DNA sequence: TGTATTGGTTCATTATATAAACCTATGGTT
DNA sequence: AACCATAGGTTTATATAATGAACCAATACA
């Protein structure tokens, strides 16, 4: 593994719950030598990707990231297209809504929004979503290129009892999602969490997924109907904002899924 | 220089004018071997910091950057504090306003806003601002720690005829800024651009600078008065948004500068 | 058809990354 | 006050990973 990749893995240890990490914590979290960790952190800092809290000396995301994100958002807007749709999806379903971006290597969480209705809700903390074990991943596989499937098959850790274990099992889930226009996952990533996801498109192809992560015990047939309807609405809105068009086969599946009243 | 730092330097070649860069262009821009450049780009891509445009194969800023920026902005808001103040500063002065963040290594441009009034306006494209040659840099030196000055003296390229060349010249400019509460730079970085800057503070210390980059030929004493007044207003607002307090000496300088009607 | 350019790959050579041990400062305990 | 644990950071021989010239395949232009 390249030194560069090792250094940049350190960035993935940050989360909303852990926005600042000291040298010793990093050294333990990454299970790497302290001197090595220190030099990696220093290199990231000198590029502005990290900075040190002047009082605690702990490391946190640096200002260069803001500049880069601003640049991407101006030239290739994504977040802006979620601003309305995601909170609306969360409120309409009463569950946690989130959107992720697909690149050549997999899905990256882009934004999430928790519904305020219930105190029991799904809180997300994974920056990268495994393709084989999440509804978003299945949705991406169902409507993405074949190379994605190869990547998914390369590593299939079993997170729960119901995580797909074999290529056949995964292929079946993907086929179901392709037919329904929506991917579902029953506690395949985290126990107690049921996922529903729809693919998102930009001007060239599939670009990500929008999903609802619901508390499993709350999922009744009625709620499921609401979630599917709202998810399709959200996916249509976001894809439109991203300059994408829904493939005809998917549009037909959605029309059948949600009933004629929500057809385009 | 570390491999990590070399790889991350590649990120600085992106700008709003050049949001996508192909392998060959990168190899020329960075003056590095093509194979090396390729491996660096691939490593950045595997971390999600870059992605490839699926049609042109050119590299652009990746989705991970959005996630990191979101995380920083939630835990340590900065952009939000500029959203109102910066456009207002640009409109009130008729010139380009910008804000930058200070870290241990220097100033990073955070956001800028061009005034719509005139077609002749200053367009900024530098991601990093040199401390010794910009108004923002002088403001940072005037109100930042002594280690900053050491860093500024380490490298002092002469961008124009009027760029400070000697430590004494720089120290004089910094002293003027400290006394006035505002830094000024007459075409020290780019010919035809006059800069005015005020320091910004967060809860712990100096955190950046807000500046007006004016077309030199338009700078009359009247405009200069407007710029100084508005700049102080903007600096007060932004620092307040960032949870900062203005040091007494600076508050006094500002009160004297802008006249009693704008005193806090 | 020929030529220039693109993105990407190979492999011997060489430079850089690594990790154990060490240093210094600080905060909390006895 | 002495003690211990932990923090951030540094040193140096050793080992691993980075480098770049040459090469390949594909596309674009003329």
Coordinates of C-alpha atoms (C1' of nucleotides) in Angstrom, one line a residue:
Chain A
X1 CA 0.0 0.0 0.0
X2 CA 1.3 3.4 -0.9
X3 CA 2.4 5.9 1.7
X4 CA 0.0 8.4 0.3
X5 CA -2.9 6.1 0.8
X6 CA -1.8 5.3 4.3
X7 CA -1.7 9.0 5.2
X8 CA -5.0 9.7 3.7
X9 CA -6.7 6.8 5.5
X10 CA -6.1 8.9 8.6
X11 CA -8.8 11.4 7.4
X12 CA -11.4 8.7 7.7
X13 CA -11.0 8.5 11.5
X14 CA -12.7 11.9 11.8
X15 CA -16.5 12.0 12.3
X16 CA -19.1 14.3 13.7
X17 CA -18.6 12.5 17.0
X18 CA -14.9 12.7 16.9
X19 CA -13.9 16.0 15.1
X20 CA -10.5 16.3 16.8
X21 CA -8.0 13.6 17.3
X22 CA -4.6 13.8 19.1
X23 CA -1.4 12.2 18.0
X24 CA -1.6 9.3 20.6
X25 CA -5.2 8.6 19.7
X26 CA -4.4 8.5 16.1
X27 CA -1.5 6.2 16.7
X28 CA -3.8 3.8 18.5
X29 CA -6.8 4.1 16.1
X30 CA -4.7 3.6 13.0
X31 CA -2.5 0.9 14.7
X32 CA 0.5 2.6 13.2
X33 CA 3.9 3.6 14.7
X34 CA 3.7 6.9 16.5
X35 CA 6.6 8.4 14.5
X36 CA 5.0 7.4 11.3
X37 CA 1.6 8.7 12.3
X38 CA 3.2 11.9 13.3
X39 CA 4.9 12.4 10.0
X40 CA 1.7 11.6 8.1
X41 CA -0.2 14.1 10.2
X42 CA 2.4 16.7 9.7
X43 CA 2.4 16.2 5.9
X44 CA -1.4 16.5 5.8
X45 CA -1.1 19.6 7.9
X46 CA 1.4 21.3 5.7
X47 CA -1.0 20.8 2.8
X48 CA -3.8 22.5 4.9
X49 CA -5.9 19.3 4.9
X50 CA -5.5 19.2 8.6
X51 CA -4.7 21.8 11.2
X52 CA -3.9 21.7 14.9
X53 CA -6.2 23.1 17.6
X54 CA -3.8 25.7 18.9
X55 CA -4.8 25.0 22.6
X56 CA -5.0 21.2 22.7
X57 CA -2.7 20.4 19.8
X58 CA -5.2 17.8 18.6
X59 CA -5.6 17.6 14.8
X60 CA -8.8 18.5 12.9
X61 CA -9.9 19.0 9.3
X62 CA -8.1 22.0 7.9
X63 CA -9.1 25.0 5.8
X64 CA -7.9 23.7 2.5
X65 CA -10.7 21.3 2.5
X66 CA -13.2 24.1 2.6
X67 CA -11.6 25.7 -0.4
X68 CA -11.6 22.5 -2.4
X69 CA -15.2 21.7 -1.5
X70 CA -16.2 25.1 -2.5
X71 CA -14.5 24.7 -5.8
X72 CA -16.2 21.4 -6.5
X73 CA -19.6 22.6 -5.4
X74 CA -19.3 25.6 -7.8
X75 CA -18.3 23.6 -10.8
X76 CA -20.2 20.5 -10.1
X77 CA -23.1 21.2 -7.6
X78 CA -24.3 18.3 -5.5
X79 CA -25.1 19.5 -2.0
X80 CA -27.3 22.3 -3.3
X81 CA -29.6 19.8 -4.9
X82 CA -30.2 18.0 -1.6
X83 CA -31.0 21.0 0.5
X84 CA -34.7 20.8 0.2
X85 CA -35.3 17.2 -0.8
X86 CA -33.4 15.5 2.0
X87 CA -35.1 17.2 5.0
X88 CA -38.4 16.7 3.3
X89 CA -37.8 13.0 2.9
X90 CA -36.9 12.7 6.6
X91 CA -39.9 14.6 7.7
X92 CA -42.4 12.8 5.5
X93 CA -41.1 9.3 6.6
X94 CA -40.2 10.1 10.2
X95 CA -36.9 8.3 9.7
X96 CA -33.3 9.2 8.9
X97 CA -32.7 10.2 5.2
X98 CA -29.3 10.3 3.6
X99 CA -27.6 10.7 0.3
X100 CA -24.3 9.3 -1.0
X101 CA -22.1 9.9 -4.0
X102 CA -20.8 7.1 -6.1
X103 CA -17.2 7.2 -7.5
X104 CA -15.0 4.5 -9.0
X105 CA -14.2 3.1 -5.6
X106 CA -17.7 3.1 -3.9
X107 CA -20.2 5.2 -2.0
X108 CA -19.3 8.2 0.1
X109 CA -21.9 9.6 2.5
X110 CA -22.6 13.1 1.4
X111 CA -25.3 14.4 3.8
X112 CA -27.9 13.0 6.2
X113 CA -30.9 14.4 7.9
X114 CA -32.6 12.9 11.0
X115 CA -36.4 13.2 11.5
X116 CA -37.2 15.1 14.6
X117 CA -40.4 13.2 15.3
X118 CA -39.1 10.3 17.3
X119 CA -36.3 10.1 19.8
X120 CA -35.5 6.6 18.6
X121 CA -33.9 7.2 15.2
X122 CA -31.0 5.9 13.1
X123 CA -27.8 7.8 13.5
X124 CA -25.3 7.3 10.8
X125 CA -21.6 7.5 11.2
X126 CA -20.0 5.5 8.4
X127 CA -18.3 7.7 5.9
X128 CA -18.1 4.9 3.3
X129 CA -21.0 2.5 2.6
X130 CA -20.2 -1.1 1.7
X131 CA -21.8 -2.0 -1.7
X132 CA -22.9 -5.5 -0.7
X133 CA -24.5 -4.7 2.7
X134 CA -26.5 -1.5 2.3
X135 CA -29.6 -0.6 0.4
X136 CA -27.7 2.3 -1.2
X137 CA -25.0 -0.1 -2.3
X138 CA -27.6 -2.5 -3.8
X139 CA -29.2 0.4 -5.6
X140 CA -25.9 1.4 -7.0
X141 CA -25.1 -2.1 -8.1
X142 CA -28.5 -2.5 -9.7
X143 CA -28.1 0.6 -11.9
X144 CA -24.4 1.0 -12.2
X145 CA -21.8 -0.6 -14.4
X146 CA -20.5 -4.2 -14.2
X147 CA -17.2 -3.2 -12.8
X148 CA -18.9 -2.0 -9.6
X149 CA -20.2 -5.6 -9.1
X150 CA -16.7 -6.9 -9.4
X151 CA -15.6 -4.4 -6.7
X152 CA -18.4 -5.5 -4.4
X153 CA -17.5 -9.2 -4.8
X154 CA -13.9 -8.5 -4.0
X155 CA -14.6 -8.0 -0.3
X156 CA -17.9 -9.0 1.4
X157 CA -17.5 -8.8 5.2
X158 CA -20.5 -10.1 7.1
X159 CA -21.8 -7.3 9.3
X160 CA -24.9 -9.1 10.6
X161 CA -26.7 -12.4 10.4
X162 CA -28.5 -11.3 7.2
X163 CA -25.6 -9.8 5.3
X164 CA -25.3 -11.3 1.8
X165 CA -22.6 -13.9 2.0
X166 CA -22.4 -15.4 -1.5
X167 CA -22.2 -13.8 -5.0
X168 CA -25.5 -15.6 -5.7
X169 CA -27.3 -14.1 -2.7
X170 CA -26.0 -10.6 -3.7
X171 CA -27.0 -11.1 -7.3
X172 CA -30.5 -12.0 -6.2
X173 CA -30.8 -8.8 -4.1
X174 CA -29.6 -6.7 -6.9
X175 CA -32.0 -8.3 -9.3
X176 CA -34.9 -7.6 -7.0
X177 CA -33.8 -4.0 -6.7
X178 CA -33.5 -3.7 -10.5
X179 CA -37.0 -5.0 -10.9
X180 CA -38.6 -2.9 -8.1
X181 CA -36.6 0.3 -8.8
X182 CA -35.9 0.5 -5.1
X183 CA -33.3 -1.5 -3.0
X184 CA -34.2 -2.8 0.4
X185 CA -32.0 -4.2 3.1
X186 CA -33.3 -5.8 6.2
X187 CA -30.6 -5.3 8.9
X188 CA -27.8 -6.3 6.5
X189 CA -25.4 -3.7 7.8
X190 CA -26.6 -2.9 11.3
X191 CA -29.0 -4.8 13.5
X192 CA -32.2 -2.9 14.0
X193 CA -31.9 -0.8 10.9
X194 CA -33.9 -1.4 7.7
X195 CA -32.7 0.4 4.6
X196 CA -34.5 1.6 1.5
X197 CA -32.6 3.2 -1.4
X198 CA -33.1 4.6 -4.8
X199 CA -30.4 5.4 -7.4
X200 CA -29.5 9.0 -8.3
X201 CA -28.4 10.1 -11.8
X202 CA -26.4 13.1 -13.2
X203 CA -25.9 14.1 -16.8
X204 CA -23.6 11.2 -17.6
X205 CA -24.9 8.2 -15.5
X206 CA -25.6 6.9 -12.1
X207 CA -24.1 9.4 -9.5
X208 CA -25.2 8.1 -6.1
X209 CA -28.1 7.0 -4.0
X210 CA -30.7 8.5 -1.7
X211 CA -31.8 6.3 1.2
X212 CA -34.1 6.0 4.2
X213 CA -32.6 4.2 7.2
X214 CA -35.5 3.2 9.4
X215 CA -35.7 1.7 12.8
X216 CA -36.7 -1.9 12.0
X217 CA -39.3 -2.3 14.7
X218 CA -41.2 0.7 13.3
X219 CA -41.5 -0.6 9.7
X220 CA -45.1 -1.6 9.1
X221 CA -46.6 -2.1 5.6
X222 CA -48.1 1.3 5.8
X223 CA -44.8 3.0 6.7
X224 CA -43.1 1.1 3.9
X225 CA -45.6 2.4 1.4
X226 CA -44.9 6.0 2.6
X227 CA -41.2 5.4 2.4
X228 CA -41.2 4.0 -1.1
X229 CA -43.4 6.9 -2.4
X230 CA -41.4 9.6 -0.7
X231 CA -38.1 8.0 -1.7
X232 CA -39.1 8.0 -5.4
X233 CA -40.2 11.6 -5.2
X234 CA -36.9 12.5 -3.6
X235 CA -34.9 10.6 -6.1
X236 CA -36.7 12.3 -9.0
X237 CA -36.1 15.7 -7.5
X238 CA -32.4 15.2 -6.7
X239 CA -31.6 13.6 -10.1
X240 CA -33.4 16.5 -11.8
X241 CA -31.3 19.0 -9.7
X242 CA -28.1 17.1 -10.8
X243 CA -29.0 17.3 -14.4
X244 CA -29.8 13.6 -14.7
X245 CA -32.4 11.7 -16.5
X246 CA -34.1 8.5 -15.2
X247 CA -33.6 5.5 -17.5
X248 CA -36.9 4.4 -19.0
X249 CA -36.9 1.0 -17.3
X250 CA -36.4 2.6 -13.9
X251 CA -39.1 5.2 -14.6
X252 CA -41.5 2.3 -15.4
X253 CA -40.6 0.4 -12.3
X254 CA -41.2 3.5 -10.2
X255 CA -44.5 4.2 -11.8
X256 CA -45.6 0.6 -10.9
X257 CA -44.2 0.8 -7.4
X258 CA -45.7 4.0 -6.2
X259 CA -49.0 3.9 -8.0
X260 CA -50.3 6.2 -10.8
X261 CA -50.7 9.3 -8.6
X262 CA -47.0 9.9 -8.3
X263 CA -46.1 9.0 -11.9
X264 CA -44.3 11.9 -13.7
Chain B
X1 CA 10.1 16.6 0.7
X2 CA 7.7 13.8 1.7
X3 CA 5.9 11.8 -0.9
X4 CA 2.6 12.7 0.8
X5 CA 3.3 16.4 0.5
X6 CA 4.2 16.0 -3.2
X7 CA 1.0 14.2 -3.9
X8 CA -1.1 16.8 -2.1
X9 CA 0.5 19.6 -3.9
X10 CA -1.3 18.4 -6.9
X11 CA -4.6 19.5 -5.3
X12 CA -3.4 23.1 -5.6
X13 CA -3.4 23.1 -9.3
X14 CA -7.2 23.0 -9.3
X15 CA -9.0 26.3 -9.5
X16 CA -12.4 27.7 -10.5
X17 CA -10.9 28.3 -14.0
X18 CA -9.4 24.8 -14.1
X19 CA -11.7 22.4 -12.3
X20 CA -10.6 19.3 -14.3
X21 CA -7.0 18.3 -15.2
X22 CA -5.9 15.4 -17.3
X23 CA -2.9 13.2 -16.5
X24 CA -0.7 14.8 -19.2
X25 CA -1.6 18.3 -18.1
X26 CA -0.8 17.4 -14.5
X27 CA 2.5 15.9 -15.5
X28 CA 3.4 19.2 -17.2
X29 CA 2.0 21.5 -14.6
X30 CA 3.7 19.8 -11.7
X31 CA 6.9 19.1 -13.7
X32 CA 6.9 15.6 -12.4
X33 CA 7.4 12.3 -14.1
X34 CA 4.3 11.0 -15.7
X35 CA 4.4 7.6 -13.9
X36 CA 4.9 9.3 -10.6
X37 CA 2.1 11.8 -11.3
X38 CA -0.2 8.9 -12.3
X39 CA 0.5 7.1 -9.1
X40 CA -0.1 10.2 -7.0
X41 CA -3.3 10.9 -8.7
X42 CA -4.4 7.3 -8.3
X43 CA -3.7 7.4 -4.6
X44 CA -5.7 10.6 -4.2
X45 CA -8.5 9.0 -6.1
X46 CA -8.6 5.9 -4.0
X47 CA -9.1 8.1 -1.0
X48 CA -11.9 9.9 -2.7
X49 CA -10.1 13.2 -2.7
X50 CA -10.1 13.1 -6.5
X51 CA -12.4 11.4 -9.0
X52 CA -12.2 11.0 -12.7
X53 CA -14.7 12.4 -15.1
X54 CA -16.1 9.2 -16.5
X55 CA -16.2 10.6 -20.1
X56 CA -12.9 12.6 -20.4
X57 CA -10.9 10.7 -17.7
X58 CA -9.7 14.1 -16.4
X59 CA -9.3 14.3 -12.7
X60 CA -11.4 16.6 -10.5
X61 CA -12.1 17.2 -6.8
X62 CA -13.7 14.1 -5.3
X63 CA -16.7 13.5 -3.0
X64 CA -14.7 12.8 0.1
X65 CA -13.8 16.5 0.2
X66 CA -17.5 17.4 0.5
X67 CA -17.9 15.0 3.4
X68 CA -14.8 16.4 5.2
X69 CA -15.8 20.0 4.6
X70 CA -19.3 19.3 5.9
X71 CA -17.8 17.8 9.1
X72 CA -15.6 20.7 9.7
X73 CA -18.3 23.2 9.0
X74 CA -20.6 21.5 11.5
X75 CA -18.1 21.3 14.3
X76 CA -16.2 24.6 13.6
X77 CA -18.4 26.9 11.4
X78 CA -16.6 29.4 9.3
X79 CA -18.3 29.7 5.9
X80 CA -21.7 30.3 7.6
X81 CA -20.3 33.4 9.3
X82 CA -19.3 34.9 5.9
X83 CA -22.6 34.4 4.0
X84 CA -24.0 37.8 4.8
X85 CA -21.0 39.9 5.6
X86 CA -18.9 39.2 2.5
X87 CA -21.5 40.0 -0.2
X88 CA -22.4 43.1 1.8
X89 CA -18.8 44.2 1.9
X90 CA -18.5 43.7 -1.8
X91 CA -21.6 45.6 -2.6
X92 CA -20.9 48.5 -0.3
X93 CA -17.5 49.1 -1.7
X94 CA -18.1 48.1 -5.3
X95 CA -14.9 46.0 -5.2
X96 CA -14.0 42.4 -4.6
X97 CA -14.2 41.1 -1.1
X98 CA -12.6 38.0 0.2
X99 CA -11.9 36.1 3.4
X100 CA -9.0 33.8 4.3
X101 CA -8.2 31.4 7.1
X102 CA -5.0 31.4 9.0
X103 CA -3.3 28.2 10.0
X104 CA 0.2 27.4 11.1
X105 CA 1.5 27.5 7.6
X106 CA -0.2 30.6 6.2
X107 CA -3.4 32.0 4.7
X108 CA -5.8 29.9 2.7
X109 CA -8.5 31.7 0.6
X110 CA -11.9 30.7 2.0
X111 CA -14.4 32.6 -0.1
X112 CA -14.6 35.7 -2.2
X113 CA -17.3 37.8 -3.6
X114 CA -17.1 40.1 -6.6
X115 CA -19.2 43.3 -6.7
X116 CA -21.5 43.4 -9.7
X117 CA -21.4 47.2 -10.2
X118 CA -18.4 47.4 -12.5
X119 CA -17.2 45.2 -15.2
X120 CA -13.6 46.0 -14.2
X121 CA -13.1 44.1 -11.0
X122 CA -10.4 42.1 -9.3
X123 CA -10.7 38.4 -9.9
X124 CA -8.8 36.2 -7.4
X125 CA -7.3 32.9 -8.2
X126 CA -4.6 32.3 -5.7
X127 CA -5.5 29.6 -3.2
X128 CA -2.7 30.6 -0.8
X129 CA -1.9 34.2 0.1
X130 CA 1.8 35.1 0.7
X131 CA 2.1 36.8 4.1
X132 CA 4.6 39.4 3.1
X133 CA 2.9 40.6 -0.1
X134 CA -0.8 40.9 0.6
X135 CA -2.9 43.1 2.8
X136 CA -4.4 40.0 4.4
X137 CA -0.9 38.7 5.1
X138 CA 0.2 42.0 6.7
X139 CA -2.9 42.0 8.9
X140 CA -2.2 38.5 10.0
X141 CA 1.4 39.4 10.8
X142 CA 0.4 42.5 12.7
X143 CA -2.0 40.6 15.0
X144 CA -0.6 37.1 15.0
X145 CA 2.2 35.4 16.9
X146 CA 5.9 35.9 16.3
X147 CA 6.4 32.5 14.7
X148 CA 4.3 33.8 11.8
X149 CA 6.8 36.6 11.1
X150 CA 9.6 34.0 11.0
X151 CA 7.7 32.1 8.4
X152 CA 7.1 35.2 6.4
X153 CA 10.8 36.1 6.4
X154 CA 11.8 32.6 5.3
X155 CA 10.6 33.3 1.7
X156 CA 9.9 36.7 0.3
X157 CA 9.5 36.5 -3.5
X158 CA 9.1 39.9 -5.2
X159 CA 5.9 39.8 -7.1
X160 CA 5.9 43.4 -8.2
X161 CA 8.0 46.6 -8.0
X162 CA 6.5 47.5 -4.6
X163 CA 6.7 44.1 -2.9
X164 CA 8.5 44.4 0.4
X165 CA 12.1 43.1 -0.2
X166 CA 13.8 43.5 3.2
X167 CA 12.8 42.4 6.7
X168 CA 12.9 46.1 7.7
X169 CA 10.5 47.1 4.9
X170 CA 8.1 44.3 6.0
X171 CA 8.3 45.2 9.7
X172 CA 7.5 48.8 8.8
X173 CA 4.4 47.7 6.9
X174 CA 3.3 45.5 9.8
X175 CA 3.9 48.3 12.3
X176 CA 1.7 50.6 10.2
X177 CA -1.0 48.0 10.1
X178 CA -0.9 47.4 13.8
X179 CA -1.2 51.1 14.5
X180 CA -4.1 51.7 12.0
X181 CA -5.9 48.4 12.7
X182 CA -6.1 47.8 9.0
X183 CA -3.4 46.6 6.6
X184 CA -3.0 48.2 3.2
X185 CA -1.0 47.0 0.2
X186 CA -0.4 49.1 -2.9
X187 CA 0.1 46.7 -5.8
X188 CA 2.5 44.5 -3.8
X189 CA 1.1 41.2 -5.1
X190 CA -0.4 42.1 -8.4
X191 CA -0.1 45.3 -10.4
X192 CA -3.3 47.3 -10.6
X193 CA -4.7 45.8 -7.4
X194 CA -4.8 47.7 -4.1
X195 CA -5.6 45.7 -1.0
X196 CA -7.1 46.5 2.4
X197 CA -7.4 43.9 5.1
X198 CA -8.6 43.5 8.7
X199 CA -7.8 40.6 11.0
X200 CA -10.4 38.1 12.1
X201 CA -10.6 36.4 15.5
X202 CA -12.2 33.3 16.8
X203 CA -12.5 32.1 20.4
X204 CA -8.8 31.4 20.9
X205 CA -6.9 34.0 18.8
X206 CA -6.5 35.4 15.3
X207 CA -8.2 33.1 12.8
X208 CA -7.9 34.8 9.4
X209 CA -8.4 38.0 7.5
X210 CA -11.1 39.8 5.6
X211 CA -10.0 42.0 2.7
X212 CA -11.1 44.2 -0.1
X213 CA -9.1 43.9 -3.4
X214 CA -9.7 47.1 -5.3
X215 CA -8.9 48.2 -8.8
X216 CA -6.0 50.6 -8.1
X217 CA -7.1 53.3 -10.6
X218 CA -10.5 53.5 -8.8
X219 CA -9.1 54.1 -5.3
X220 CA -9.9 57.8 -4.4
X221 CA -9.7 59.1 -0.8
X222 CA -13.5 58.9 -0.7
X223 CA -13.6 55.3 -1.8
X224 CA -10.8 54.5 0.7
X225 CA -12.9 55.9 3.5
X226 CA -15.8 53.8 2.5
X227 CA -13.7 50.7 2.3
X228 CA -12.1 51.2 5.7
X229 CA -15.5 51.8 7.3
X230 CA -17.1 48.8 5.7
X231 CA -14.1 46.6 6.3
X232 CA -14.2 47.2 10.0
X233 CA -17.9 46.5 10.1
X234 CA -17.4 43.3 8.2
X235 CA -14.5 42.2 10.5
X236 CA -16.5 42.9 13.6
X237 CA -19.5 40.9 12.3
X238 CA -17.4 37.9 11.1
X239 CA -15.3 37.8 14.3
X240 CA -18.5 37.9 16.3
X241 CA -19.9 35.0 14.2
X242 CA -16.7 33.0 14.8
X243 CA -17.0 33.5 18.6
X244 CA -14.0 35.9 18.7
X245 CA -13.3 39.0 20.7
X246 CA -11.5 42.0 19.3
X247 CA -8.3 42.8 21.3
X248 CA -8.7 46.2 23.1
X249 CA -5.8 47.8 21.3
X250 CA -7.3 46.9 17.9
X251 CA -10.8 48.1 19.0
X252 CA -9.3 51.4 19.9
X253 CA -7.5 51.7 16.5
X254 CA -10.7 50.9 14.7
X255 CA -12.7 53.5 16.6
X256 CA -10.1 56.1 15.7
X257 CA -9.9 54.9 12.1
X258 CA -13.6 54.9 11.2
X259 CA -14.8 57.8 13.2
X260 CA -17.1 57.7 16.3
X261 CA -20.3 56.9 14.4
X262 CA -19.2 53.3 13.8
X263 CA -17.7 52.6 17.2
X264 CA -19.3 49.6 19.0
Chain C
dT1 C1' -1.6 6.2 -44.0
dG2 C1' 1.4 8.6 -40.9
dT3 C1' 2.1 11.3 -36.8
dA4 C1' 1.1 13.3 -32.3
dT5 C1' -1.3 13.0 -28.3
dT6 C1' -3.7 10.8 -24.8
dG7 C1' -4.0 7.6 -20.5
dG8 C1' -1.6 4.1 -18.5
dT9 C1' 2.2 0.2 -17.3
dT10 C1' 6.8 -2.1 -16.4
dC11 C1' 11.1 -2.8 -13.8
dA12 C1' 15.9 -1.9 -12.4
dT13 C1' 17.7 1.8 -9.5
dT14 C1' 17.6 4.8 -5.6
dA15 C1' 15.7 7.5 -2.3
dT16 C1' 12.4 7.7 1.2
dA17 C1' 9.5 5.6 4.8
dT18 C1' 9.6 3.0 8.9
dA19 C1' 9.8 1.7 14.0
dA20 C1' 12.3 1.1 18.4
dA21 C1' 14.1 3.8 21.6
dC22 C1' 14.5 8.2 23.4
dC23 C1' 13.4 13.1 25.0
dT24 C1' 10.7 16.7 27.4
dA25 C1' 6.6 18.6 29.3
dT26 C1' 2.4 18.2 31.9
dG27 C1' -1.3 16.6 34.9
dG28 C1' -2.8 13.7 38.4
dT29 C1' -1.6 10.6 42.8
dT30 C1' 0.3 9.2 46.8
Chain D
dA1 C1' 7.8 16.6 46.9
dA2 C1' 8.5 12.6 44.6
dC3 C1' 6.3 9.5 41.5
dC4 C1' 4.0 7.6 37.6
dA5 C1' 1.4 7.9 33.4
dT6 C1' 0.5 10.1 29.4
dA7 C1' 1.0 13.6 26.2
dG8 C1' 3.5 15.5 21.8
dG9 C1' 7.5 15.1 19.4
dT10 C1' 12.6 13.4 17.7
dT11 C1' 16.5 10.4 16.4
dT12 C1' 18.8 6.7 13.5
dA13 C1' 19.9 2.3 11.4
dT14 C1' 17.2 -0.7 8.6
dA15 C1' 13.9 -2.0 5.1
dT16 C1' 10.5 -0.9 2.1
dA17 C1' 8.4 1.9 -1.2
dA18 C1' 9.0 5.8 -4.7
dT19 C1' 11.1 6.9 -8.9
dG20 C1' 11.6 7.7 -14.1
dA21 C1' 13.2 6.0 -18.7
dA22 C1' 11.2 3.3 -21.9
dC23 C1' 7.3 1.1 -23.5
dC24 C1' 2.2 0.0 -24.8
dA25 C1' -2.5 0.8 -26.6
dA26 C1' -6.0 3.8 -28.1
dT27 C1' -7.7 7.9 -30.0
dA28 C1' -7.5 12.3 -32.8
dC29 C1' -6.0 14.8 -36.6
dA30 C1' -4.4 15.7 -41.4

